[in-house]
Every structure is written in structure tokens, then in C-alpha cells.
JSON list of C-alpha atoms in Angstrom, two decimals:
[
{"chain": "A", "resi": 138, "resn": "UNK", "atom": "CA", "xyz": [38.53, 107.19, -75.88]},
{"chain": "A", "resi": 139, "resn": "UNK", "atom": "CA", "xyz": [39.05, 109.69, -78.33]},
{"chain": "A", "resi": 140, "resn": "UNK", "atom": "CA", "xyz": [38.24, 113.55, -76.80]},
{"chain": "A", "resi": 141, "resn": "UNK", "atom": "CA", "xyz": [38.62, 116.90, -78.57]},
{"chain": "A", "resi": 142, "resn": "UNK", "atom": "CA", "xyz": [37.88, 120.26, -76.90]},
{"chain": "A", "resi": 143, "resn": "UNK", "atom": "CA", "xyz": [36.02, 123.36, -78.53]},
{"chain": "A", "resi": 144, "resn": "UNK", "atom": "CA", "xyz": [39.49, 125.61, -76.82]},
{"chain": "A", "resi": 145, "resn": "UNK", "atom": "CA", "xyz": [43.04, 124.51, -76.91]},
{"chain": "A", "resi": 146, "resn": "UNK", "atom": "CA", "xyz": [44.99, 126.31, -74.67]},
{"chain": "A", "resi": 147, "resn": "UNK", "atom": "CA", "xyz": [48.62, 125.40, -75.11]},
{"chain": "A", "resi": 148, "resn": "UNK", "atom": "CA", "xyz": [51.31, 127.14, -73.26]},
{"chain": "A", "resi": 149, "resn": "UNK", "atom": "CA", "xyz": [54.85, 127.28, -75.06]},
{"chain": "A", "resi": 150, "resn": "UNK", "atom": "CA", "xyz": [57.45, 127.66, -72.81]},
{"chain": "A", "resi": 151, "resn": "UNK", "atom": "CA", "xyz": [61.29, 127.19, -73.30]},
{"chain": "A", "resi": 152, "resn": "UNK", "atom": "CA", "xyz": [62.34, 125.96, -69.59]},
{"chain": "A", "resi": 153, "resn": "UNK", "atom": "CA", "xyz": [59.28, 124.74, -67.81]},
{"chain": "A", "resi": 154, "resn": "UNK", "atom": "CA", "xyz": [55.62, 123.79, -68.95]},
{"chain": "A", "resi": 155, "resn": "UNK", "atom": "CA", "xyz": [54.32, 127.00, -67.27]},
{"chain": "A", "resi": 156, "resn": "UNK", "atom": "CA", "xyz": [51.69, 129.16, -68.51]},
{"chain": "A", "resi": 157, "resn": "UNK", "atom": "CA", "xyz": [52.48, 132.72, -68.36]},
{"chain": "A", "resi": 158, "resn": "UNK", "atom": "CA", "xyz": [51.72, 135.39, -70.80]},
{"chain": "A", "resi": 159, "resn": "UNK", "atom": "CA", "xyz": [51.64, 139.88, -70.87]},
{"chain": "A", "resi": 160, "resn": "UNK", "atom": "CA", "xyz": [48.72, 140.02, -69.04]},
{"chain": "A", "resi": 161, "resn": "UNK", "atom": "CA", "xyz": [49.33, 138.26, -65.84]},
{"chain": "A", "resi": 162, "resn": "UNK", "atom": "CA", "xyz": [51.29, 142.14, -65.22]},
{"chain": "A", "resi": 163, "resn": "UNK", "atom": "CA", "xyz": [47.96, 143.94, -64.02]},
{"chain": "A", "resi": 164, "resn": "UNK", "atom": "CA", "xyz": [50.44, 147.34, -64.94]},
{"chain": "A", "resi": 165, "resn": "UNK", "atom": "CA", "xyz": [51.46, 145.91, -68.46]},
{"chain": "A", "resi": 166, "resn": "UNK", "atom": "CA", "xyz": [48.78, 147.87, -70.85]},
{"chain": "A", "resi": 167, "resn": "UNK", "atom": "CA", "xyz": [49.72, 145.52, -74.19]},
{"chain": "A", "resi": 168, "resn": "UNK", "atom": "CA", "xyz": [52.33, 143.20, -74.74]},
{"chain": "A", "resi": 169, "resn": "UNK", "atom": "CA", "xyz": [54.40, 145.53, -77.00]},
{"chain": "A", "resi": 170, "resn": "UNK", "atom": "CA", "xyz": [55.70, 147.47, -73.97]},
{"chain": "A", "resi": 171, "resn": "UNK", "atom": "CA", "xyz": [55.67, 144.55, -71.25]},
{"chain": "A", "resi": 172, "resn": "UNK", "atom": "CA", "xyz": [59.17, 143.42, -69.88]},
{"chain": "A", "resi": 173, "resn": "UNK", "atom": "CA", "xyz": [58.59, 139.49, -70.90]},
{"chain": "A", "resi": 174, "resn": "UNK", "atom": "CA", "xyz": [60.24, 136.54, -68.33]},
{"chain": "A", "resi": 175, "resn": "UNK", "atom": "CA", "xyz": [63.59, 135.78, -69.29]},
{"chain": "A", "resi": 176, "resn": "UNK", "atom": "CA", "xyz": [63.97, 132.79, -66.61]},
{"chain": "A", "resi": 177, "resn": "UNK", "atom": "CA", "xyz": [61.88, 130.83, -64.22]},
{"chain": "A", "resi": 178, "resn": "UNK", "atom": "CA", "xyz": [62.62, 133.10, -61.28]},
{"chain": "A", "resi": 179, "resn": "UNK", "atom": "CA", "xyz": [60.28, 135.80, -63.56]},
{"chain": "A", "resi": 180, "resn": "UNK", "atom": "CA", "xyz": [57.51, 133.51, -64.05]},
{"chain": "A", "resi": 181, "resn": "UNK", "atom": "CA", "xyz": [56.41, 133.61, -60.56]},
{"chain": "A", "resi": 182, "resn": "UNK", "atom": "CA", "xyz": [54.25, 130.23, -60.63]},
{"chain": "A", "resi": 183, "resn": "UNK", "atom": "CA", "xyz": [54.37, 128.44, -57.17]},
{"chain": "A", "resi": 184, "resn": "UNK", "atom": "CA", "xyz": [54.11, 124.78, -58.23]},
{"chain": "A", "resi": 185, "resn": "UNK", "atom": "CA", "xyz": [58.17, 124.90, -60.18]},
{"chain": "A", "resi": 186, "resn": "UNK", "atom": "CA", "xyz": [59.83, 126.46, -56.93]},
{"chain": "A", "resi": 187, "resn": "UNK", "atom": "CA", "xyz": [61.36, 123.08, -56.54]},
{"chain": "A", "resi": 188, "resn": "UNK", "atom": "CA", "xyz": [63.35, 123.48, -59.53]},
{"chain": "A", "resi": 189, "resn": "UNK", "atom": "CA", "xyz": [64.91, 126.61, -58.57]},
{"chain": "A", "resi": 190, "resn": "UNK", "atom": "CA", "xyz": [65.82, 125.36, -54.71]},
{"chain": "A", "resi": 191, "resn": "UNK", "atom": "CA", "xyz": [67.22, 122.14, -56.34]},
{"chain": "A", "resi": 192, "resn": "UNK", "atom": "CA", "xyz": [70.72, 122.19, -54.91]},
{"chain": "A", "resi": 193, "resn": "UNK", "atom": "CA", "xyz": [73.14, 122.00, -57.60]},
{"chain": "A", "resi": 194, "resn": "UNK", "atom": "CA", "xyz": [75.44, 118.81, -56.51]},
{"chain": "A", "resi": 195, "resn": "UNK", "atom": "CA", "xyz": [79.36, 118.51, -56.83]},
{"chain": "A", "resi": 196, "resn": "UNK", "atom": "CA", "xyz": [78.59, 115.20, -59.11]},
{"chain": "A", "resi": 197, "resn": "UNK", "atom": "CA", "xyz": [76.13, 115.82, -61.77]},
{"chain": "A", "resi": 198, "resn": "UNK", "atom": "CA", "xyz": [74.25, 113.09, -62.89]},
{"chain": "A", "resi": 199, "resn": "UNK", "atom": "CA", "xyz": [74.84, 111.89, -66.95]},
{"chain": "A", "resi": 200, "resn": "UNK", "atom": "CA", "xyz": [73.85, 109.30, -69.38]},
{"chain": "A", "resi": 201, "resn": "UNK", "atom": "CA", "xyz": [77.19, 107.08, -70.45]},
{"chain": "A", "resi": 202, "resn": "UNK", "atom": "CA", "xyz": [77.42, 104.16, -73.61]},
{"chain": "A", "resi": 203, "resn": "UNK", "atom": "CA", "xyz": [79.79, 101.97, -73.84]},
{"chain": "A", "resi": 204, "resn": "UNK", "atom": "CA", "xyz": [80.67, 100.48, -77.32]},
{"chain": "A", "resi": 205, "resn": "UNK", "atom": "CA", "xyz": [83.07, 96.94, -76.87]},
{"chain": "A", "resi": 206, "resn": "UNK", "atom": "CA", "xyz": [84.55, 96.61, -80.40]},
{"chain": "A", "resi": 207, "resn": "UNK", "atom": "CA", "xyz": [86.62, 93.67, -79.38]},
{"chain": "A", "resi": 208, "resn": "UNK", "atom": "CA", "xyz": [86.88, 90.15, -80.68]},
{"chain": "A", "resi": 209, "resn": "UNK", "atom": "CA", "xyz": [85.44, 89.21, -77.28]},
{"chain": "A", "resi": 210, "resn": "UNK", "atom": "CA", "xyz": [82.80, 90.08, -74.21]},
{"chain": "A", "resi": 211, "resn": "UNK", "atom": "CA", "xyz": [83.80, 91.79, -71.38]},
{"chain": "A", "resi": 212, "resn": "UNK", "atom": "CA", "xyz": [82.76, 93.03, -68.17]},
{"chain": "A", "resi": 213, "resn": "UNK", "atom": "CA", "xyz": [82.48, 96.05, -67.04]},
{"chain": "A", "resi": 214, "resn": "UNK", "atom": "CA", "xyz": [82.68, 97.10, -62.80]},
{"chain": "A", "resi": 215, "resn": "UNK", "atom": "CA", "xyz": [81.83, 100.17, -61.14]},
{"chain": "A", "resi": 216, "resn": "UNK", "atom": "CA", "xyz": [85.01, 101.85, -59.10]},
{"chain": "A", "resi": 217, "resn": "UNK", "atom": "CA", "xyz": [83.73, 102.18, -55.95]},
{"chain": "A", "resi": 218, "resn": "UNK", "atom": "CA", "xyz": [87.51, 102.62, -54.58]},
{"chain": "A", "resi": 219, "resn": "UNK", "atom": "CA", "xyz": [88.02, 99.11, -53.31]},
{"chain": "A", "resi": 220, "resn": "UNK", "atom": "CA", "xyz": [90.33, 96.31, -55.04]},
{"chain": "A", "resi": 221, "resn": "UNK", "atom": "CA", "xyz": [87.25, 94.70, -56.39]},
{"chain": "A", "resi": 222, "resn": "UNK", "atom": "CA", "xyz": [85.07, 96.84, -57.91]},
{"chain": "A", "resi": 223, "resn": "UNK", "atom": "CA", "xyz": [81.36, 96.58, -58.31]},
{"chain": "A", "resi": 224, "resn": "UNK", "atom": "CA", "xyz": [80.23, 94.23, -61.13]},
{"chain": "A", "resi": 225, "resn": "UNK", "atom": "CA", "xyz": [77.74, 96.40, -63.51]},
{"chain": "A", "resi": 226, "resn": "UNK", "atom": "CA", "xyz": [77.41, 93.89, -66.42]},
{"chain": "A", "resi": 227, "resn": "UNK", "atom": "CA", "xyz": [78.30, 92.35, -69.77]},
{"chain": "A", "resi": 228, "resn": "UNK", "atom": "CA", "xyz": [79.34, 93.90, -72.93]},
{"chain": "A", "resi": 229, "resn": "UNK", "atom": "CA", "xyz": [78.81, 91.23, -75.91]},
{"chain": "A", "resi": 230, "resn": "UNK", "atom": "CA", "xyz": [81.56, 91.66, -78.68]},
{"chain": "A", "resi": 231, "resn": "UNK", "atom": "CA", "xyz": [80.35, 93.95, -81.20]},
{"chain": "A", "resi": 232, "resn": "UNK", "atom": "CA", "xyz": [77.50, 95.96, -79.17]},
{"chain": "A", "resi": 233, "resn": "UNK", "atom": "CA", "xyz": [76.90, 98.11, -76.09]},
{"chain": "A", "resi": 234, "resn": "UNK", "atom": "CA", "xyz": [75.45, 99.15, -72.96]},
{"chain": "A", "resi": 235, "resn": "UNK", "atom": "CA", "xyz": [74.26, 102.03, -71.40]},
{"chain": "A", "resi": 236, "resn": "UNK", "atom": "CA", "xyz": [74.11, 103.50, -67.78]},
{"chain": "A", "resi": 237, "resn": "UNK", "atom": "CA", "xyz": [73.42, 106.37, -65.60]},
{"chain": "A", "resi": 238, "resn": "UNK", "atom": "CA", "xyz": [76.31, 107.75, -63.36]},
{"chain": "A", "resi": 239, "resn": "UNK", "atom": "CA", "xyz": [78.21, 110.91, -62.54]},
{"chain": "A", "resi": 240, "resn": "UNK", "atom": "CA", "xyz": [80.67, 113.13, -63.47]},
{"chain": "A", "resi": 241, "resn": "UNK", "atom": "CA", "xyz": [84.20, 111.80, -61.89]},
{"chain": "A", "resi": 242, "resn": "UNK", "atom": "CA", "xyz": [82.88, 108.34, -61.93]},
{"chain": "A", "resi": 243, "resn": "UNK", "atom": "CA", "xyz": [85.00, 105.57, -63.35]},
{"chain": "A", "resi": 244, "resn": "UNK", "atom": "CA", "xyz": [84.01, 102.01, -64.39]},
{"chain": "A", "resi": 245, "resn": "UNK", "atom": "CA", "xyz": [87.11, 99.76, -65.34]},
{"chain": "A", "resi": 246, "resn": "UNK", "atom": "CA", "xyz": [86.60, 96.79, -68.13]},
{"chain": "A", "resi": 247, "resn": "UNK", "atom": "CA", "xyz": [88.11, 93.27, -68.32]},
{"chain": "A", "resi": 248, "resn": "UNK", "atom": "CA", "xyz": [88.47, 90.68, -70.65]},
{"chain": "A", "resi": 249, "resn": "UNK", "atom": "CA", "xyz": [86.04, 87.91, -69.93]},
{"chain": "A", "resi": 250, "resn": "UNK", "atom": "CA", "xyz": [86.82, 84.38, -69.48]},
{"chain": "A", "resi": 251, "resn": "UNK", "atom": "CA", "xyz": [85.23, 81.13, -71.24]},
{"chain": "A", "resi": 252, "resn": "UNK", "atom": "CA", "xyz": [83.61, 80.27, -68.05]},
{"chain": "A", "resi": 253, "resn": "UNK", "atom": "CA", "xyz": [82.57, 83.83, -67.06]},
{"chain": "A", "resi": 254, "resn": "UNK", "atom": "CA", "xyz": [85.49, 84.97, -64.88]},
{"chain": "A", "resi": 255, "resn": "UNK", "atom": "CA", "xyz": [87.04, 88.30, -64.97]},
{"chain": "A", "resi": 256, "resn": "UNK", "atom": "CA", "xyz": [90.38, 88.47, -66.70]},
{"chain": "A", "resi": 257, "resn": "UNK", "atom": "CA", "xyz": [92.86, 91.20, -67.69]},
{"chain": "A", "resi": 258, "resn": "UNK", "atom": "CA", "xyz": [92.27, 94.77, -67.45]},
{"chain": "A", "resi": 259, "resn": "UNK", "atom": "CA", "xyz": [92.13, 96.70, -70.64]},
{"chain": "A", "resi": 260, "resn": "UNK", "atom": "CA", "xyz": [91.26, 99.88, -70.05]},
{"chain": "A", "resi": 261, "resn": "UNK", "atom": "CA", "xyz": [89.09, 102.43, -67.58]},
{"chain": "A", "resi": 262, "resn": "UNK", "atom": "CA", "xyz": [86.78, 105.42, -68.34]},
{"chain": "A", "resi": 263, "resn": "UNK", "atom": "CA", "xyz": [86.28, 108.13, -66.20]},
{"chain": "A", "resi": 264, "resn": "UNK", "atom": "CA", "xyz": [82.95, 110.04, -66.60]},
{"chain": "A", "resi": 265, "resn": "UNK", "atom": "CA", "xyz": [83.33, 113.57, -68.00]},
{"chain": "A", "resi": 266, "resn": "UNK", "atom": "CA", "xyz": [81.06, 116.54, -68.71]},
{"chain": "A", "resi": 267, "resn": "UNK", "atom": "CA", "xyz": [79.96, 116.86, -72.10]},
{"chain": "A", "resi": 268, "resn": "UNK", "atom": "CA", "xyz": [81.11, 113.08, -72.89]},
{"chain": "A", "resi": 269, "resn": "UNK", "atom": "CA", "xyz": [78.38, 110.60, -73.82]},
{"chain": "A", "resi": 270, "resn": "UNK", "atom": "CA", "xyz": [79.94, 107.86, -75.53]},
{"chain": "A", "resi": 271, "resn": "UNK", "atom": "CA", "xyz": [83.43, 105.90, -74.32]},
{"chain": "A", "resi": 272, "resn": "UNK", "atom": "CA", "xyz": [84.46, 102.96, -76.53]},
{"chain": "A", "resi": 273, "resn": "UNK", "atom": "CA", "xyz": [86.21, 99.97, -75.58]},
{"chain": "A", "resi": 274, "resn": "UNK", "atom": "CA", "xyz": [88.97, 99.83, -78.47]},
{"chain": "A", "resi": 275, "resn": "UNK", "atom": "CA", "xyz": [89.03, 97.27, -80.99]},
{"chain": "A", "resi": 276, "resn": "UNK", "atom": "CA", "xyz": [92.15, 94.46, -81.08]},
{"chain": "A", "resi": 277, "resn": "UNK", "atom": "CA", "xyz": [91.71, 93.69, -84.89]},
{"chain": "A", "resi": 278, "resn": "UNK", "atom": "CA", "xyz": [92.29, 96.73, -87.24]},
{"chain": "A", "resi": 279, "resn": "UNK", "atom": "CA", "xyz": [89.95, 95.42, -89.71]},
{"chain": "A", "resi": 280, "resn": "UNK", "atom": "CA", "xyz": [86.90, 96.41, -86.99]},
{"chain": "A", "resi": 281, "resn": "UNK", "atom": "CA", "xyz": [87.32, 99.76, -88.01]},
{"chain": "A", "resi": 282, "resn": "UNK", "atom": "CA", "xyz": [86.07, 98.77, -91.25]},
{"chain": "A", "resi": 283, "resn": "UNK", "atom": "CA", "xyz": [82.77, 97.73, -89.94]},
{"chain": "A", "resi": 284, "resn": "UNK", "atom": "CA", "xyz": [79.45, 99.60, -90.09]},
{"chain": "A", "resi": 285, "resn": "UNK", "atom": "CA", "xyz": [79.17, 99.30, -86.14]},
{"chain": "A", "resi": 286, "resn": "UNK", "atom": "CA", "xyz": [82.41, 101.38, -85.55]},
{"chain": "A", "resi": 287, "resn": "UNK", "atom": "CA", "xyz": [82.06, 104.08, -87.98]},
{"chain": "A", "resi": 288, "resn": "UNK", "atom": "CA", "xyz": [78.19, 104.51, -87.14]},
{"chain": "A", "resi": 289, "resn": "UNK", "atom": "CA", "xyz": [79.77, 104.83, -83.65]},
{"chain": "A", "resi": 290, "resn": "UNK", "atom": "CA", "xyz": [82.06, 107.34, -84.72]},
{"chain": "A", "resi": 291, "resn": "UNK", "atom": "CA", "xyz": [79.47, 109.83, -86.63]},
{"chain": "A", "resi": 292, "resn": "UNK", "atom": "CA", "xyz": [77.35, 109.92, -83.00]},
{"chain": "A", "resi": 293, "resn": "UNK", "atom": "CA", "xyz": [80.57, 110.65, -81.04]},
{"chain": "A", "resi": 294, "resn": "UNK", "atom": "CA", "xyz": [81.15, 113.82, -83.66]},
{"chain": "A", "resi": 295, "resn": "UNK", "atom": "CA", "xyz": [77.29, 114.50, -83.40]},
{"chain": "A", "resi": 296, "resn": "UNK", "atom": "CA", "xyz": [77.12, 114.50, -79.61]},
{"chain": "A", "resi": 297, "resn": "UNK", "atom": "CA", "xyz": [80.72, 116.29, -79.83]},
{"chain": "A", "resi": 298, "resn": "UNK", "atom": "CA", "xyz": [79.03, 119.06, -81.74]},
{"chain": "A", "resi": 299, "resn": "UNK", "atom": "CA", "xyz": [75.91, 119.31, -80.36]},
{"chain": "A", "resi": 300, "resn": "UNK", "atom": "CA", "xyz": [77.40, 119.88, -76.67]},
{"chain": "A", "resi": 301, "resn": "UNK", "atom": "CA", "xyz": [79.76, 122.63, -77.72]},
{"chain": "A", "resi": 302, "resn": "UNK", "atom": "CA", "xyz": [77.15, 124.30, -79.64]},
{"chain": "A", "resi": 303, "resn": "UNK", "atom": "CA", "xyz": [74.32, 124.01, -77.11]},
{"chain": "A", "resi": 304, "resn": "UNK", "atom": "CA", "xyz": [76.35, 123.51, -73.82]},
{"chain": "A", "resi": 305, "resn": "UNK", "atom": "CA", "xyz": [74.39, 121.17, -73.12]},
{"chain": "A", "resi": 306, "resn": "UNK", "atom": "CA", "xyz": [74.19, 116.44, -73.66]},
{"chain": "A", "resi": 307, "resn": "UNK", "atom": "CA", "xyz": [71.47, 115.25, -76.79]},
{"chain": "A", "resi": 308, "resn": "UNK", "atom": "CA", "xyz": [69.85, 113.21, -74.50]},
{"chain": "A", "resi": 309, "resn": "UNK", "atom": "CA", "xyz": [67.36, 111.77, -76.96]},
{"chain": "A", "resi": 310, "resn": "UNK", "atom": "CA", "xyz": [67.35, 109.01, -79.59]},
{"chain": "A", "resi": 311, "resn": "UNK", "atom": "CA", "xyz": [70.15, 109.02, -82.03]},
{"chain": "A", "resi": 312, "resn": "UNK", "atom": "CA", "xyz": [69.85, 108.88, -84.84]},
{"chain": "A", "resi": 313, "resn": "UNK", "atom": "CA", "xyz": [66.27, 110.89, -84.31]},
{"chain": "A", "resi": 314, "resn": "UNK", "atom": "CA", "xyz": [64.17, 111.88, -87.14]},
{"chain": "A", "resi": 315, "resn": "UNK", "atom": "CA", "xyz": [62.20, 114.91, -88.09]},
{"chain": "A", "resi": 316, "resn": "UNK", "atom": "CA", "xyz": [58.96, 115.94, -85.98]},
{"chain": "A", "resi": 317, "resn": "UNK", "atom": "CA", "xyz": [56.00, 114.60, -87.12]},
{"chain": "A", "resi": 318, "resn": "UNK", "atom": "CA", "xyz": [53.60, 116.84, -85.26]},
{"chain": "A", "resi": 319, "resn": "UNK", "atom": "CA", "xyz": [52.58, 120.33, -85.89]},
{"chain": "A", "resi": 320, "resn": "UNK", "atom": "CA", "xyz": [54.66, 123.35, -83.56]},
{"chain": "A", "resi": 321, "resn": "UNK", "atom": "CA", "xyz": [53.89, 126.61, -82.87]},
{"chain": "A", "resi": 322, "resn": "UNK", "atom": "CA", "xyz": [56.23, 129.10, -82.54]},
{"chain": "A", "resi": 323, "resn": "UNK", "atom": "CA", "xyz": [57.77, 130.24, -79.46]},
{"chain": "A", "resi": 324, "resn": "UNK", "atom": "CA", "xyz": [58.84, 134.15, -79.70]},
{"chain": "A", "resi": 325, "resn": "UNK", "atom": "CA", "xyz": [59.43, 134.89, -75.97]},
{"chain": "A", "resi": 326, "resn": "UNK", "atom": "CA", "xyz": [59.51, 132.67, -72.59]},
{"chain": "A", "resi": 327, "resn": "UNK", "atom": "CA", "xyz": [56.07, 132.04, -71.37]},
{"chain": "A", "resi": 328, "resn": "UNK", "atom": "CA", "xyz": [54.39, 132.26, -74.81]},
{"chain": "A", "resi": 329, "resn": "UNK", "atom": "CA", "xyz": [50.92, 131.38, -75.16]},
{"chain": "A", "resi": 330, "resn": "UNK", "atom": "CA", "xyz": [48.59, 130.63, -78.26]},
{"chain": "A", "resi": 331, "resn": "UNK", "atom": "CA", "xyz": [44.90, 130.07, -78.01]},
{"chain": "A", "resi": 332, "resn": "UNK", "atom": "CA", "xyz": [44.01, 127.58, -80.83]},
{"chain": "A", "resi": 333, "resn": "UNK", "atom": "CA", "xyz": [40.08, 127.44, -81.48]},
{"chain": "A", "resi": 334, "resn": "UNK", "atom": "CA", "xyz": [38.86, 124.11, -82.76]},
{"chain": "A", "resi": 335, "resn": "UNK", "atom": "CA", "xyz": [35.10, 124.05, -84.41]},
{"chain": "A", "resi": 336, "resn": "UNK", "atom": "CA", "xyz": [34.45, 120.23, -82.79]},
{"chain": "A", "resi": 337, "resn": "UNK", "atom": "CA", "xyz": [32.70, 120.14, -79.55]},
{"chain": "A", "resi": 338, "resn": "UNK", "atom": "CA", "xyz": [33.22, 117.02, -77.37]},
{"chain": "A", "resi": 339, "resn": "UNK", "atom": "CA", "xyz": [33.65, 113.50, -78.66]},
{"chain": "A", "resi": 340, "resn": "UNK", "atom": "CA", "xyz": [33.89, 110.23, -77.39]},
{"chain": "A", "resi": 341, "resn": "UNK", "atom": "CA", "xyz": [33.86, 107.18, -79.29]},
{"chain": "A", "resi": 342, "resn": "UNK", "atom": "CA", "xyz": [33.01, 104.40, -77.20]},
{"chain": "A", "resi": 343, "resn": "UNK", "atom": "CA", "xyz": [34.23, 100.88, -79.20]},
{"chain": "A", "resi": 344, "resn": "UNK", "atom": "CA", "xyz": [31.50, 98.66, -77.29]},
{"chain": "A", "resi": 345, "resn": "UNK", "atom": "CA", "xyz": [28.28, 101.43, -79.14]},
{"chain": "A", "resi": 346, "resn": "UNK", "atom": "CA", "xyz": [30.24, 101.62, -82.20]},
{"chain": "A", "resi": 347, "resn": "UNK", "atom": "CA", "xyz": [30.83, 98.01, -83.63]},
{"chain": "A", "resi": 348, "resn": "UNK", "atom": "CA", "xyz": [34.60, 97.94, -82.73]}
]
């Protein structure tokens, strides 16, 4: 089904998908001389309340990779505080995994035997804030060499720069490329641009229309 409408209405908003624009202040005569919403307290739209009473937790939750640039899989285990650990998968050698955790979470990785067991301990990564990637360290120089590691190393500086620029994690695909759809531009919180199309309302039914 393919639909277009005579009116677009398309809201632009920089921290929620909330319509609000100058004139929903019945005192604001034109938008040159209205105060315009600076967060989502000054939107005053009923239906996001739950993001503003979301309690802010001790633990905030993150994205974490793991790159194993060893000879050899591992395994990886959650440290829930006990002797044991809890198992949270296999790392190939050469690739990676990803999770979601917490800040102040650790997970601790081991060599893998030939029949599956869990071996040494080689090293254990804490989660931190602002720190996407943590990389199991290679035991043959010559990995460094490899396409895998230093494509590995250009995200960690990407992320790295990103976060201290923006304060905040890239949580999208890396690497991403450009935007392939139209924007409009967003010159104040809340903006809104009415975009007038001259079709009126299609649909294109295959079964009617040969395929």
C-alpha cells in the first residue's frame, strides 16, 4: 500500500517527537517575540511525562563490544560476585560480540579449551561511562598488522571523540553513511513545518494493478 496525503505535518523536535510550535502560547502575538521551549518540562504535552519522572538509576544502562584478537576463542562470564561467574558466550578468534550491561559491571574472559572448557584468565573489563569498545589483546604482534585490529582502532578514536564532543555514546551503526533522505531544518525545540503536497490520496492495490 502506497499512501500520500494532500498535508504533511511534520514536527521537528530535538528531544522528543512532540509537536509544539509559537502559537500553542494563546499570549504569544508572533513567534518573533515568543519565549520558545528549551526542554521537555516547557513543552507541556501530557503523553512524555514518563520521561521526565524516569528515575535516574545509580547503574546506567550501555551498549559494550568486545573485540578477541587472539590466536584462539574464548569465553567470556558475567561477574555476578561469586567464584564462578555467569557464562555470557563465545568470542571466535578474530571477531566480536556485543552486549547490553551497566556502568560498574565487569565480565572476566578465559582462554577456551579444545573440548570447550574454561581455561586461564586473561584479563577483565569493567564497564565505564563513555567506553563502548574493550578489546581482548592480541598474543602475536603481527595481529596488529591486520585490517580487523586497526579498523578496531579508528572506531575506538571515533567513539572516543564523539563522546567527549557530544557527552554523549554513538549508539548507531559504525561505520554509518550519509543520510539519504531529505531534512528540514530545526531552528528552535518544538519546530514545526507544514509541507503541502499537490497529490491527493493513493493506493495502489497489486491484486487491480497486474502486480
Amino acid at each position: 500500500t502506497f499512501v500520500t496525503m494532500p498535508i504533511l505535518r511534520i514536527s521537528i523536535l530535538l528531544a522528543a517527537s512532540c509537536a509544539y510550535s509559537a502559537s500553542n502560547d494563546p499570549s504569544c502575538g508572533d513567534a518573533e517575540t515568543c519565549t520558545l521551549p528549551t526542554g521537555l518540562e516547557d513543552l507541556n504535552i501530557p503523553y512524555i511525562d514518563y520521561l521526565l519522572d524516569t528515575p535516574k538509576l545509580n547503574e546506567r544502562p550501555m551498549g559494550a563490544k568486545f573485540r578477541n584478537f587472539r590466536s584462539s576463542d574464548i569465553v567470556m562470564y558475567w561477574d555476578d560476585g561469586s567464584e564462578e561467574g555467569v557464562y555470557s558466550g563465545l568470542i571466535p578468534s578474530m571477531q566480536g560480540s556485543a552486549t547490553l550491561s551497566y556502568e560498574g559491571h565487569s565480565f572476566i574472559f578465559y582462554e577456551r579449551g579444545p573440548n570447550g572448557e574454561r581455561l586461564g584468565r586473561l584479563i577483565k573489563h569493567t564497564m565505564k561511562k563513555g567506553q563502548a569498545i574493550y578489546i581482548i589483546p592480541p598474543d602475536d604482534p603481527e595481529t596488529k598488522k591486520t585490517a580487523f585490529y586497526k579498523s578496531t582502532q579508528e572506531e575506538i578514536a571515533f567513539f572516543d571523540k564523539y563522546y567527549s564532543e557530544n557527552n554523549t555514546p554513538w549508539l548507531s551503526y559504525y561505520p554509518r553513511g550519509a543520510p539519504i533522505l531529505p531534512f528540514h531544518p530545526a531552528d528552535y525545540l518544538g519546530q514545526v513545518h507544514n509541507i503541502t503536497s499537490q497529490h491527493g490520496y493513493l493506493r495502489c492495490d497489486p491484486a487491480t494493478a497486474g502486480g
